[in-house]
Short mmCIF file of C-alpha atoms in Angstrom, two decimals:
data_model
loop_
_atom_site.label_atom_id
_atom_site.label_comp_id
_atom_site.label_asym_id
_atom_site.label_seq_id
_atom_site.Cartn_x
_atom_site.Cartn_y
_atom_site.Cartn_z
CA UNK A 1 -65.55 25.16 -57.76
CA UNK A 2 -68.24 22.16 -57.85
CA UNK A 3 -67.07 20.38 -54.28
CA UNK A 4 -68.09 16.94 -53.17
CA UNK A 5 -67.05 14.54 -50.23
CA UNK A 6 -64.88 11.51 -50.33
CA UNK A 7 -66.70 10.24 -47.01
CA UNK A 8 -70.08 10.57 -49.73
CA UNK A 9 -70.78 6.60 -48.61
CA UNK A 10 -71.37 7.57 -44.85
CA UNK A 11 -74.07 9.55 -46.27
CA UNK A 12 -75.41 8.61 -49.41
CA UNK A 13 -73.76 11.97 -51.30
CA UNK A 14 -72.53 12.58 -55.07
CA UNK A 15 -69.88 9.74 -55.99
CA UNK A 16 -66.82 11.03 -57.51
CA UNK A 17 -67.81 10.37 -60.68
CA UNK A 18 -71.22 12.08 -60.48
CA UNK A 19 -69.56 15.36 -59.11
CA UNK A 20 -67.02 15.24 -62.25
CA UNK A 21 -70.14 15.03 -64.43
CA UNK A 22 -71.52 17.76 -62.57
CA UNK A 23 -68.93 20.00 -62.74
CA UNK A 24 -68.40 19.85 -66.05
CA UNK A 25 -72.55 19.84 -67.12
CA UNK A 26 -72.33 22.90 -64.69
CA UNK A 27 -69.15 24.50 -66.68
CA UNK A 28 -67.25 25.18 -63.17
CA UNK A 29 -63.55 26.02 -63.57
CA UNK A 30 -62.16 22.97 -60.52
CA UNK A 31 -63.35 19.69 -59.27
CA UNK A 32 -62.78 19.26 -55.44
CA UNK A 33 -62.71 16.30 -52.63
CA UNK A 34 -62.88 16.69 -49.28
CA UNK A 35 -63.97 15.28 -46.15
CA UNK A 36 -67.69 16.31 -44.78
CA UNK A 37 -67.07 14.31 -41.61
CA UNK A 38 -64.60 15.85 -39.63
CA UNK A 39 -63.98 13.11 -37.05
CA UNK A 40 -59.77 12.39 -37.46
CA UNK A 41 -60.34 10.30 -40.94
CA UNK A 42 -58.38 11.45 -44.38
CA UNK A 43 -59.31 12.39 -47.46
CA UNK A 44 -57.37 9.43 -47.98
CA UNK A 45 -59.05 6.79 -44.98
CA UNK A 46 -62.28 7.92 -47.06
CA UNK A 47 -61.18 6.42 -50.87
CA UNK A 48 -58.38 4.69 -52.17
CA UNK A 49 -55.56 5.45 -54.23
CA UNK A 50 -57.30 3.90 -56.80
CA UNK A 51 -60.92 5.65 -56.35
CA UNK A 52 -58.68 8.85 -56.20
CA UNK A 53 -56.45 8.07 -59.53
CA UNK A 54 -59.85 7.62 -61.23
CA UNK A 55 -61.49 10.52 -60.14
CA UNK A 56 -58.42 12.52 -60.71
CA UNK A 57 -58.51 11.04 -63.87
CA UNK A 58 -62.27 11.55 -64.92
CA UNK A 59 -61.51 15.30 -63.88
CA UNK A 60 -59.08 15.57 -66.39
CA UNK A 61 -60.86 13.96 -68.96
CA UNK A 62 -63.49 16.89 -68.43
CA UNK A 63 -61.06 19.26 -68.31
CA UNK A 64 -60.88 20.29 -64.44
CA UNK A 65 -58.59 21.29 -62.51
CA UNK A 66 -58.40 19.30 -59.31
CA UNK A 67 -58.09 20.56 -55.39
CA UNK A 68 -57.89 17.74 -52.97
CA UNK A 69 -58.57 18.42 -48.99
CA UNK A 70 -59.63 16.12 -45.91
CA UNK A 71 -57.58 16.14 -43.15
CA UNK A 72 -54.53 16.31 -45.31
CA UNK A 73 -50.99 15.82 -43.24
CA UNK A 74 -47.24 15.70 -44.36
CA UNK A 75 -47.39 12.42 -44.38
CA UNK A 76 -49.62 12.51 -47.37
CA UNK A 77 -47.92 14.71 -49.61
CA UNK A 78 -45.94 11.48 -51.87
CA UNK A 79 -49.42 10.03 -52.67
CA UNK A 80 -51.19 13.62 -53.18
CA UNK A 81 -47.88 14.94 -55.09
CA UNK A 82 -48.56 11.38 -57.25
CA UNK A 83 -51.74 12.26 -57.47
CA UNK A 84 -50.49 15.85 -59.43
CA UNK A 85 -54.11 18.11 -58.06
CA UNK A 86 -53.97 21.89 -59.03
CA UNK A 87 -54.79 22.62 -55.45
CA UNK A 88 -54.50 21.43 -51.82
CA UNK A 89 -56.39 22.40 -48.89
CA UNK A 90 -55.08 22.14 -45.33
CA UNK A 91 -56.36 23.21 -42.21
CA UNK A 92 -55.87 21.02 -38.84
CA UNK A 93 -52.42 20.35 -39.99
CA UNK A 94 -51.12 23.82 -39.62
CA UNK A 95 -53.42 24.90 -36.76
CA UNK A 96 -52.24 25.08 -32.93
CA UNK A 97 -52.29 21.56 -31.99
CA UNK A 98 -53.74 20.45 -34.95
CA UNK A 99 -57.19 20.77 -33.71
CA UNK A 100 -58.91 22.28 -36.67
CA UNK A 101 -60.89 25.40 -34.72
CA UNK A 102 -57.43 26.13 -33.27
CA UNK A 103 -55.72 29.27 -34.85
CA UNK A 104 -53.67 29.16 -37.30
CA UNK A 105 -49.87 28.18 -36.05
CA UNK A 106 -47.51 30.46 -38.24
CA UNK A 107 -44.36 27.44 -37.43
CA UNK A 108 -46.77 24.75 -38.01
CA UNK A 109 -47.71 26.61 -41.65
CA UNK A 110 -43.59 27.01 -42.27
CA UNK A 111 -43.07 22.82 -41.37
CA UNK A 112 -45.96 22.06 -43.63
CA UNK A 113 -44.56 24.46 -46.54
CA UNK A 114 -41.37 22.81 -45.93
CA UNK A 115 -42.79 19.27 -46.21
CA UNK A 116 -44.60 20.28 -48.96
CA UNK A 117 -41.15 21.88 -50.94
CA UNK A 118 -39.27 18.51 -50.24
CA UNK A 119 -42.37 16.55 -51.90
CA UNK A 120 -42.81 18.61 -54.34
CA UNK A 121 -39.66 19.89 -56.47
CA UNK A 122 -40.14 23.64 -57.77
CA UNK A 123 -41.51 23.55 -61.33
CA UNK A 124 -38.80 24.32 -64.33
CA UNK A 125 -39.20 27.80 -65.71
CA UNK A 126 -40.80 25.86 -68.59
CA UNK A 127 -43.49 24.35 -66.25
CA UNK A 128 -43.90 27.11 -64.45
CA UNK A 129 -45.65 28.99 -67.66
CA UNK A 130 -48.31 26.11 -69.51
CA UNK A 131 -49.88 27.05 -72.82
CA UNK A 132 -53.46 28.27 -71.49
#
């Protein structure tokens, strides 16, 4: 997994575009966004819908799969399930409190399953076995 940051203006890191072409000059497997500042701002405060849909985009193009983290909350899940990654990473939102070096909260880990079943319908048997 080649990972980058979506917050990569705050600190002069890899654009989206240049980890896609590193990832793929590299020959990793996934593609992955996520947040290096970890100050209460999204995955989604950090880029657009747009920026995302492009680099989403470029990733398939190079034939990535896609994981998608930073600060990621039910209340995400129609724009990430839009977006259609391979992979989600969550943390703060299914931790005690949702402070992120909290433990792990094994109701807050059922809610966000839940959330993410209703946003997400199960795959048809069809789907659920792609031509590799």
């Amino acid at each position: 997994v080649a990972a980058g940051y979506a917050d990569y203006r705050r600190f002069g890191g890899l654009s989206p575009a240049e980890l896609v072409a590193a990832a793929r000059d590299a020959a990793c497997h996934t593609v992955m966004l996520d947040t290096a500042f970890k100050d209460g701002g999204s995955l989604l405060d950090a880029m657009t819908r747009a920026e995302l849909e492009r680099f989403v985009a470029a990733a398939r193009d190079a034939e990535l799969e896609v994981a998608l983290a930073g600060s990621l909350r039910a209340e995400h899940l129609p724009i990430i399930r839009a977006l259609a990654p391979d992979l989600i990473g969550v943390r703060s939102a299914v931790c005690a409190g949702s402070k992120r070096h909290a433990a792990i909260d094994s109701a807050r880990v059922q809610s966000f399953l839940d959330a993410v079943r209703e946003a997400v319908p199960a795959p048809s048997p069809a789907e659920r076995f792609r031509a590799v």
